[in-house]
Amino acid sequence: MRIHAFSLLALLLAGCASTSANPSARVIRRLDGSEIRSGALSARIEQLMKAGDVHGLAVAVLNDREVVYLETFGVKRADTKEPLRTDTVFYGASLSKAVSAVLVMRLVEEGVLDLDTPLVSYLDQPIEAYRSRTPRAWHEDLSDLKDDPLHRKITARMCLSHTTGFANWRWDEPDQKLRVRFEPGTRYSYSGEGFTFLQRVFEERTGKTLEELMKEKVFGPYGMTTSSYTWQPEFEKNYCHPHDEKGKVLEKDKDNAPRSPSTLETTPEDYARFLRAVLQGEGLKKSSWKEMFSPQIRLRSKTQFPTFSTETTDANDDIELSYGLGWGLLKTPYGWGAFKEGHGDGFEHYTIVFPERGLGVMLMSNSANGESIFKDLLEATIADTYTPWEWEQYIPYDQEP
């Protein structure tokens, strides 16, 4: 089952060149210049979902820096069969990081932070004084770093480019303590802890919470009216559950403390608005967008995870796989692509935008099987054959053992 979002598109497509009276005949332009009709794309998506046993999916495509396609397929939860809608709340997982990066760049523009100033220089107390203010906010506890001098070198740039030396989460360490594993700035190591370290600093610096800053500087300006880094009572009326590989409905986590890398709750409508704003360069100076989408470190890890794997490869040298500020980067004949994925239990997402082409795609799924069709979805929607699906570990459904 799928829900057409033509009323939303009427608003999002203001100024768009498409004038087709038949929405299913709307032409979608792809990266290589080829085209596909929206009706044909929807049919292909439904075919892939059936083949990959994907329970729910939202897809948006952007052309000429506008949303030209936004549809939902499948269900909020398999047992009730209630259909997904474009205003259904999804857990965004690490899509959070791309939004947080925009906030940080706003703070840099305002002089609150500098990308290359050691973050501890903004703190008024010794690092061991910063402990969790609430039981749920374990990420706020920085006291483990008391005898770890390397943390004093960490900058905002390192946090956004995943070069802090932190594990993804402290729970990944054998003793579950926060530590810096290598000289900051010298290696890639995907890390949510880097983002929360930065969050603790800018919250202390501004005297405002993450949620307050997001509403003021990102959600409000971009019209993201149903997005939050904490669960809101109004979300109860329309949200989706995650599903495991067998289609079992999983419990929805609603008690997270706000964490900049991981706790975004959003809708397909809102995240499509965010990507539209990114492609239109809204909210930041051109120089800030350029900095965000400039390679900070080259990636030669065999896969994105595990974080501290020492295996390397040159398999992605042809796309110059790199990390920018909050976004992964890859180079194509059509310019740089900026991507961000999200992965939580039963939620799997991927977005990529090509700023020079004004083109992009959003894939959001509430199914643990979602990633198994991402390679084919990227090719069908925008002819993206550049996303390194093996590095992302997006093993296609028809190649799984």
Tab-separated table of C-alpha atoms in Angstrom:
chain	number	residue	atom	x	y	z
A	1	MET	CA	0.000	0.000	0.000
A	2	ARG	CA	1.273	3.500	-0.761
A	3	ILE	CA	0.043	6.987	-0.051
A	4	HIS	CA	0.413	9.756	-2.612
A	5	ALA	CA	1.483	13.100	-1.173
A	6	PHE	CA	0.305	15.413	-3.936
A	7	SER	CA	-1.122	18.029	-1.591
A	8	LEU	CA	2.264	18.328	0.076
A	9	LEU	CA	4.007	18.403	-3.270
A	10	ALA	CA	1.817	21.288	-4.359
A	11	LEU	CA	3.492	23.310	-1.632
A	12	LEU	CA	7.003	21.918	-1.949
A	13	LEU	CA	7.042	22.230	-5.717
A	14	ALA	CA	6.311	25.949	-5.849
A	15	GLY	CA	8.430	27.262	-8.662
A	16	CYS	CA	9.136	23.793	-10.042
A	17	ALA	CA	9.057	23.400	-13.815
A	18	SER	CA	6.744	20.360	-13.784
A	19	THR	CA	3.211	21.193	-14.990
A	20	SER	CA	1.906	17.706	-15.683
A	21	ALA	CA	-1.779	17.284	-14.908
A	22	ASN	CA	-1.207	13.588	-14.286
A	23	PRO	CA	1.025	13.120	-11.215
A	24	SER	CA	1.975	9.585	-12.232
A	25	ALA	CA	3.364	10.996	-15.469
A	26	ARG	CA	5.622	13.525	-13.747
A	27	VAL	CA	9.131	13.326	-15.196
A	28	ILE	CA	12.009	12.761	-12.786
A	29	ARG	CA	15.456	13.641	-14.045
A	30	ARG	CA	18.326	11.443	-12.918
A	31	LEU	CA	21.994	12.084	-12.352
A	32	ASP	CA	23.131	10.874	-15.764
A	33	GLY	CA	20.486	12.885	-17.633
A	34	SER	CA	18.110	9.954	-18.075
A	35	GLU	CA	14.484	10.283	-17.005
A	36	ILE	CA	11.817	8.162	-15.366
A	37	ARG	CA	8.108	8.787	-14.920
A	38	SER	CA	6.903	8.955	-11.329
A	39	GLY	CA	4.382	6.168	-11.943
A	40	ALA	CA	7.098	3.873	-13.272
A	41	LEU	CA	9.317	4.721	-10.319
A	42	SER	CA	6.561	3.893	-7.830
A	43	ALA	CA	5.967	0.561	-9.548
A	44	ARG	CA	9.675	-0.245	-9.377
A	45	ILE	CA	9.814	0.685	-5.689
A	46	GLU	CA	6.874	-1.582	-4.905
A	47	GLN	CA	8.544	-4.410	-6.830
A	48	LEU	CA	11.778	-4.003	-4.874
A	49	MET	CA	9.993	-3.839	-1.533
A	50	LYS	CA	8.215	-7.101	-2.255
A	51	ALA	CA	11.420	-8.790	-3.388
A	52	GLY	CA	13.380	-7.552	-0.373
A	53	ASP	CA	10.568	-8.061	2.160
A	54	VAL	CA	10.693	-4.411	3.228
A	55	HIS	CA	7.798	-3.424	5.467
A	56	GLY	CA	7.744	0.356	5.104
A	57	LEU	CA	9.531	2.991	3.048
A	58	ALA	CA	9.478	6.703	2.284
A	59	VAL	CA	11.188	8.050	-0.839
A	60	ALA	CA	11.840	11.623	-1.919
A	61	VAL	CA	13.623	12.801	-5.063
A	62	LEU	CA	14.860	16.333	-5.634
A	63	ASN	CA	15.423	17.929	-9.033
A	64	ASP	CA	16.498	21.522	-9.628
A	65	ARG	CA	16.739	21.955	-5.849
A	66	GLU	CA	13.040	21.189	-5.376
A	67	VAL	CA	11.170	18.114	-4.182
A	68	VAL	CA	9.597	16.533	-7.261
A	69	TYR	CA	8.622	13.184	-5.773
A	70	LEU	CA	7.604	12.265	-2.236
A	71	GLU	CA	5.783	9.013	-1.556
A	72	THR	CA	5.345	6.471	1.217
A	73	PHE	CA	4.899	2.738	0.806
A	74	GLY	CA	3.970	-0.015	3.230
A	75	VAL	CA	2.873	0.196	6.830
A	76	LYS	CA	3.513	1.902	10.147
A	77	ARG	CA	3.355	-1.489	11.831
A	78	ALA	CA	2.843	-4.889	10.271
A	79	ASP	CA	0.216	-6.163	12.700
A	80	THR	CA	-2.248	-3.283	12.236
A	81	LYS	CA	-1.503	-2.683	8.525
A	82	GLU	CA	-1.980	1.045	9.062
A	83	PRO	CA	-0.304	2.745	6.097
A	84	LEU	CA	2.678	5.042	6.340
A	85	ARG	CA	2.102	8.688	5.482
A	86	THR	CA	4.467	11.456	4.535
A	87	ASP	CA	3.744	13.106	7.900
A	88	THR	CA	4.414	9.919	9.912
A	89	VAL	CA	7.146	10.292	12.539
A	90	PHE	CA	10.261	8.156	11.973
A	91	TYR	CA	13.257	7.674	14.233
A	92	GLY	CA	15.988	9.383	12.223
A	93	ALA	CA	19.027	7.676	13.809
A	94	SER	CA	22.256	9.109	12.355
A	95	LEU	CA	20.446	11.338	9.886
A	96	SER	CA	20.610	13.471	13.034
A	97	LYS	CA	24.268	14.239	12.340
A	98	ALA	CA	23.659	16.067	9.063
A	99	VAL	CA	21.120	18.355	10.754
A	100	SER	CA	23.444	18.887	13.714
A	101	ALA	CA	26.278	19.848	11.381
A	102	VAL	CA	24.162	22.689	9.991
A	103	LEU	CA	23.501	23.911	13.532
A	104	VAL	CA	27.204	23.849	14.361
A	105	MET	CA	28.054	25.819	11.235
A	106	ARG	CA	25.462	28.418	12.261
A	107	LEU	CA	27.191	28.705	15.638
A	108	VAL	CA	30.550	29.060	13.888
A	109	GLU	CA	29.177	31.863	11.724
A	110	GLU	CA	27.875	33.610	14.837
A	111	GLY	CA	31.263	33.397	16.552
A	112	VAL	CA	30.086	31.035	19.283
A	113	LEU	CA	32.594	28.410	18.155
A	114	ASP	CA	35.634	28.186	15.932
A	115	LEU	CA	36.184	25.021	13.934
A	116	ASP	CA	39.841	24.737	14.918
A	117	THR	CA	39.914	25.925	18.528
A	118	PRO	CA	40.310	23.099	21.073
A	119	LEU	CA	36.862	22.605	22.568
A	120	VAL	CA	38.035	22.398	26.185
A	121	SER	CA	39.114	26.036	25.947
A	122	TYR	CA	35.417	26.973	25.913
A	123	LEU	CA	34.732	25.181	29.212
A	124	ASP	CA	34.852	27.032	32.534
A	125	GLN	CA	35.562	23.984	34.688
A	126	PRO	CA	37.947	21.024	34.600
A	127	ILE	CA	36.744	18.173	32.393
A	128	GLU	CA	36.025	15.915	35.386
A	129	ALA	CA	33.400	18.396	36.600
A	130	TYR	CA	31.160	17.651	33.618
A	131	ARG	CA	28.883	14.821	34.636
A	132	SER	CA	25.411	13.729	33.593
A	133	ARG	CA	22.730	16.189	34.617
A	134	THR	CA	20.007	13.525	34.372
A	135	PRO	CA	20.210	9.702	34.560
A	136	ARG	CA	19.271	9.341	30.868
A	137	ALA	CA	21.905	11.818	29.703
A	138	TRP	CA	24.889	9.500	30.167
A	139	HIS	CA	26.599	11.104	27.173
A	140	GLU	CA	27.136	14.288	29.193
A	141	ASP	CA	29.606	12.598	31.552
A	142	LEU	CA	33.120	13.580	30.473
A	143	SER	CA	34.858	12.690	33.728
A	144	ASP	CA	36.610	9.640	32.233
A	145	LEU	CA	38.820	12.057	30.283
A	146	LYS	CA	40.435	13.523	33.409
A	147	ASP	CA	43.738	11.709	32.893
A	148	ASP	CA	43.554	11.560	29.093
A	149	PRO	CA	45.527	14.566	27.743
A	150	LEU	CA	44.667	13.877	24.098
A	151	HIS	CA	41.098	15.160	24.579
A	152	ARG	CA	42.542	18.662	24.930
A	153	LYS	CA	43.399	18.634	21.220
A	154	ILE	CA	39.896	17.840	19.956
A	155	THR	CA	38.225	20.555	17.859
A	156	ALA	CA	34.784	21.007	16.346
A	157	ARG	CA	36.241	20.150	12.938
A	158	MET	CA	37.461	16.816	14.275
A	159	CYS	CA	34.076	16.041	15.842
A	160	LEU	CA	32.224	16.730	12.588
A	161	SER	CA	34.709	14.777	10.464
A	162	HIS	CA	34.910	11.750	12.779
A	163	THR	CA	38.592	12.138	13.589
A	164	THR	CA	38.425	12.598	17.380
A	165	GLY	CA	39.751	9.164	18.289
A	166	PHE	CA	36.635	8.313	20.301
A	167	ALA	CA	34.789	5.034	19.818
A	168	ASN	CA	31.370	5.308	18.225
A	169	TRP	CA	29.920	4.985	21.745
A	170	ARG	CA	31.671	4.438	25.046
A	171	TRP	CA	29.690	1.207	25.370
A	172	ASP	CA	31.870	-0.165	22.554
A	173	GLU	CA	34.928	0.034	24.808
A	174	PRO	CA	35.754	-3.098	26.860
A	175	ASP	CA	35.353	-1.170	30.124
A	176	GLN	CA	32.656	1.171	28.739
A	177	LYS	CA	34.759	4.241	29.544
A	178	LEU	CA	35.260	7.239	27.280
A	179	ARG	CA	38.804	7.555	25.958
A	180	VAL	CA	40.768	8.881	22.985
A	181	ARG	CA	42.330	6.008	21.050
A	182	PHE	CA	44.771	7.952	18.830
A	183	GLU	CA	46.128	11.402	18.058
A	184	PRO	CA	43.045	13.499	17.231
A	185	GLY	CA	42.795	14.603	13.632
A	186	THR	CA	45.015	11.882	12.190
A	187	ARG	CA	42.550	9.055	11.441
A	188	TYR	CA	38.908	8.427	10.625
A	189	SER	CA	36.840	6.705	13.319
A	190	TYR	CA	33.076	7.112	13.072
A	191	SER	CA	31.941	8.449	16.415
A	192	GLY	CA	28.688	9.567	17.958
A	193	GLU	CA	30.687	10.444	21.069
A	194	GLY	CA	32.512	13.127	19.096
A	195	PHE	CA	29.204	14.816	18.340
A	196	THR	CA	27.971	14.619	21.937
A	197	PHE	CA	31.302	16.008	23.198
A	198	LEU	CA	30.779	18.956	20.867
A	199	GLN	CA	27.134	19.218	21.977
A	200	ARG	CA	28.134	19.458	25.639
A	201	VAL	CA	30.486	22.295	24.770
A	202	PHE	CA	28.052	24.370	22.718
A	203	GLU	CA	25.269	23.888	25.273
A	204	GLU	CA	27.616	25.162	27.990
A	205	ARG	CA	28.800	27.978	25.747
A	206	THR	CA	25.331	29.223	24.793
A	207	GLY	CA	23.398	28.366	27.946
A	208	LYS	CA	20.772	26.746	25.708
A	209	THR	CA	19.790	23.140	25.135
A	210	LEU	CA	20.202	21.282	21.873
A	211	GLU	CA	16.443	21.361	21.390
A	212	GLU	CA	16.231	25.118	21.943
A	213	LEU	CA	19.048	25.777	19.499
A	214	MET	CA	17.557	23.462	16.866
A	215	LYS	CA	14.151	25.146	17.022
A	216	GLU	CA	15.729	28.571	16.755
A	217	LYS	CA	18.345	27.973	14.076
A	218	VAL	CA	17.257	24.944	12.013
A	219	PHE	CA	13.758	23.565	12.566
A	220	GLY	CA	12.060	26.976	12.570
A	221	PRO	CA	13.845	28.490	9.555
A	222	TYR	CA	13.460	25.290	7.506
A	223	GLY	CA	9.811	24.700	8.354
A	224	MET	CA	10.515	21.379	10.076
A	225	THR	CA	7.425	21.560	12.244
A	226	THR	CA	7.333	17.878	13.253
A	227	SER	CA	10.976	17.320	14.159
A	228	SER	CA	12.625	17.084	17.565
A	229	TYR	CA	15.607	15.499	19.291
A	230	THR	CA	13.280	14.327	22.069
A	231	TRP	CA	9.994	12.457	21.940
A	232	GLN	CA	7.010	14.825	21.909
A	233	PRO	CA	3.446	13.987	23.081
A	234	GLU	CA	2.013	15.069	19.729
A	235	PHE	CA	4.007	12.315	17.993
A	236	GLU	CA	1.782	9.680	19.605
A	237	LYS	CA	-0.984	10.178	17.059
A	238	ASN	CA	1.122	9.287	14.009
A	239	TYR	CA	4.407	7.422	14.297
A	240	CYS	CA	5.820	4.200	12.907
A	241	HIS	CA	7.306	1.182	14.625
A	242	PRO	CA	10.515	-0.542	13.550
A	243	HIS	CA	10.460	-4.116	12.230
A	244	ASP	CA	13.085	-6.838	12.358
A	245	GLU	CA	14.122	-9.010	9.389
A	246	LYS	CA	11.187	-11.365	9.933
A	247	GLY	CA	8.636	-8.565	10.127
A	248	LYS	CA	8.257	-8.650	13.908
A	249	VAL	CA	7.093	-5.304	15.265
A	250	LEU	CA	9.726	-3.909	17.638
A	251	GLU	CA	9.145	-1.569	20.537
A	252	LYS	CA	9.571	2.123	19.758
A	253	ASP	CA	12.157	3.812	21.979
A	254	LYS	CA	10.665	7.047	23.349
A	255	ASP	CA	12.827	7.904	26.361
A	256	ASN	CA	16.090	9.079	24.796
A	257	ALA	CA	17.851	12.121	26.145
A	258	PRO	CA	18.524	14.585	23.309
A	259	ARG	CA	21.742	13.626	21.539
A	260	SER	CA	22.907	15.548	18.482
A	261	PRO	CA	24.214	12.511	16.554
A	262	SER	CA	21.346	10.117	17.038
A	263	THR	CA	17.958	11.006	18.540
A	264	LEU	CA	16.230	13.004	15.807
A	265	GLU	CA	12.540	12.219	15.378
A	266	THR	CA	11.323	13.521	12.030
A	267	THR	CA	8.947	12.887	9.136
A	268	PRO	CA	9.566	12.280	5.432
A	269	GLU	CA	8.024	15.702	4.776
A	270	ASP	CA	10.336	17.450	7.215
A	271	TYR	CA	13.516	15.712	6.126
A	272	ALA	CA	12.677	16.405	2.480
A	273	ARG	CA	12.361	20.070	3.470
A	274	PHE	CA	15.773	19.863	5.105
A	275	LEU	CA	17.387	18.420	1.961
A	276	ARG	CA	15.668	21.053	-0.159
A	277	ALA	CA	17.126	23.771	2.093
A	278	VAL	CA	20.565	22.162	1.839
A	279	LEU	CA	20.461	22.128	-1.952
A	280	GLN	CA	19.207	25.711	-2.042
A	281	GLY	CA	21.948	26.827	0.331
A	282	GLU	CA	19.515	28.259	2.857
A	283	GLY	CA	20.502	29.269	6.365
A	284	LEU	CA	24.268	29.417	5.915
A	285	LYS	CA	26.774	31.493	4.010
A	286	LYS	CA	28.119	30.042	0.775
A	287	SER	CA	31.511	29.702	2.400
A	288	SER	CA	30.031	27.556	5.168
A	289	TRP	CA	28.311	25.206	2.726
A	290	LYS	CA	31.568	24.957	0.776
A	291	GLU	CA	33.481	24.105	3.954
A	292	MET	CA	30.918	21.504	4.991
A	293	PHE	CA	31.134	19.753	1.640
A	294	SER	CA	34.932	19.892	1.371
A	295	PRO	CA	36.930	16.721	2.093
A	296	GLN	CA	38.511	16.795	5.535
A	297	ILE	CA	39.957	13.282	5.517
A	298	ARG	CA	40.261	10.541	2.896
A	299	LEU	CA	38.594	7.230	3.758
A	300	ARG	CA	40.331	3.963	2.982
A	301	SER	CA	38.719	1.769	5.608
A	302	LYS	CA	37.347	-1.469	4.204
A	303	THR	CA	33.904	-0.720	5.635
A	304	GLN	CA	32.324	2.061	7.641
A	305	PHE	CA	32.305	-0.165	10.745
A	306	PRO	CA	33.761	-1.466	12.998
A	307	THR	CA	35.083	1.903	14.075
A	308	PHE	CA	38.665	0.921	14.867
A	309	SER	CA	39.247	-1.696	12.201
A	310	THR	CA	42.725	-1.404	10.696
A	311	GLU	CA	41.786	-3.069	7.405
A	312	THR	CA	42.301	-0.737	4.450
A	313	THR	CA	41.432	-0.789	0.777
A	314	ASP	CA	41.887	1.305	-2.351
A	315	ALA	CA	38.517	0.125	-3.713
A	316	ASN	CA	36.957	3.565	-3.281
A	317	ASP	CA	39.842	5.656	-4.576
A	318	ASP	CA	38.015	6.237	-7.866
A	319	ILE	CA	35.309	8.195	-6.015
A	320	GLU	CA	37.779	9.812	-3.581
A	321	LEU	CA	35.652	8.628	-0.664
A	322	SER	CA	36.085	11.171	2.125
A	323	TYR	CA	34.429	12.774	5.092
A	324	GLY	CA	33.417	16.409	5.164
A	325	LEU	CA	31.778	18.151	8.118
A	326	GLY	CA	28.871	15.967	9.191
A	327	TRP	CA	28.503	14.362	5.751
A	328	GLY	CA	30.318	11.655	3.858
A	329	LEU	CA	31.596	12.713	0.429
A	330	LEU	CA	32.212	11.009	-2.899
A	331	LYS	CA	33.346	12.378	-6.250
A	332	THR	CA	31.569	11.646	-9.521
A	333	PRO	CA	31.642	13.005	-13.085
A	334	TYR	CA	28.657	15.095	-11.958
A	335	GLY	CA	30.411	16.718	-9.026
A	336	TRP	CA	30.681	15.844	-5.374
A	337	GLY	CA	27.925	13.911	-3.661
A	338	ALA	CA	27.248	14.447	0.053
A	339	PHE	CA	25.654	11.511	1.829
A	340	LYS	CA	24.394	10.564	5.255
A	341	GLU	CA	23.007	7.269	6.418
A	342	GLY	CA	21.027	6.329	9.500
A	343	HIS	CA	20.741	2.955	11.198
A	344	GLY	CA	18.876	1.926	14.349
A	345	ASP	CA	17.161	-1.293	15.335
A	346	GLY	CA	14.559	-1.708	12.602
A	347	PHE	CA	15.153	1.731	11.065
A	348	GLU	CA	17.450	2.135	8.038
A	349	HIS	CA	17.921	5.362	6.073
A	350	TYR	CA	20.120	6.880	3.388
A	351	THR	CA	20.277	10.289	1.740
A	352	ILE	CA	22.608	11.728	-0.874
A	353	VAL	CA	22.611	15.154	-2.505
A	354	PHE	CA	24.622	16.491	-5.429
A	355	PRO	CA	24.857	20.251	-4.801
A	356	GLU	CA	26.308	21.108	-8.218
A	357	ARG	CA	23.451	19.270	-9.965
A	358	GLY	CA	20.730	20.394	-7.539
A	359	LEU	CA	19.660	16.773	-7.281
A	360	GLY	CA	19.224	14.265	-4.468
A	361	VAL	CA	17.293	11.388	-2.950
A	362	MET	CA	16.010	10.396	0.493
A	363	LEU	CA	15.316	6.801	1.539
A	364	MET	CA	13.736	6.173	4.961
A	365	SER	CA	12.652	2.709	6.059
A	366	ASN	CA	11.124	1.241	9.224
A	367	SER	CA	12.356	-2.225	8.248
A	368	ALA	CA	15.583	-4.045	9.084
A	369	ASN	CA	15.512	-5.221	5.457
A	370	GLY	CA	15.501	-1.701	4.063
A	371	GLU	CA	19.214	-1.527	3.294
A	372	SER	CA	18.968	-4.659	1.144
A	373	ILE	CA	17.201	-2.666	-1.591
A	374	PHE	CA	19.104	0.623	-1.263
A	375	LYS	CA	21.549	-0.144	-4.093
A	376	ASP	CA	18.686	-0.792	-6.513
A	377	LEU	CA	16.653	2.140	-5.193
A	378	LEU	CA	19.534	4.545	-5.753
A	379	GLU	CA	19.896	3.370	-9.325
A	380	ALA	CA	16.138	3.520	-9.985
A	381	THR	CA	15.547	6.948	-8.462
A	382	ILE	CA	18.539	9.033	-9.545
A	383	ALA	CA	20.872	6.607	-11.380
A	384	ASP	CA	23.342	6.770	-8.507
A	385	THR	CA	25.891	4.033	-9.177
A	386	TYR	CA	28.556	5.776	-7.096
A	387	THR	CA	27.409	5.208	-3.520
A	388	PRO	CA	29.868	2.609	-2.139
A	389	TRP	CA	27.257	0.090	-1.056
A	390	GLU	CA	29.856	-2.506	-0.064
A	391	TRP	CA	31.598	0.005	2.208
A	392	GLU	CA	28.195	0.889	3.638
A	393	GLN	CA	27.483	-2.853	3.967
A	394	TYR	CA	24.214	-2.472	2.047
A	395	ILE	CA	24.236	-6.063	0.822
A	396	PRO	CA	21.517	-6.454	-1.865
A	397	TYR	CA	18.705	-8.865	-1.045
A	398	ASP	CA	19.589	-11.050	-4.032
A	399	GLN	CA	23.246	-11.307	-2.998
A	400	GLU	CA	22.761	-12.232	0.645
A	401	PRO	CA	24.020	-15.689	1.662
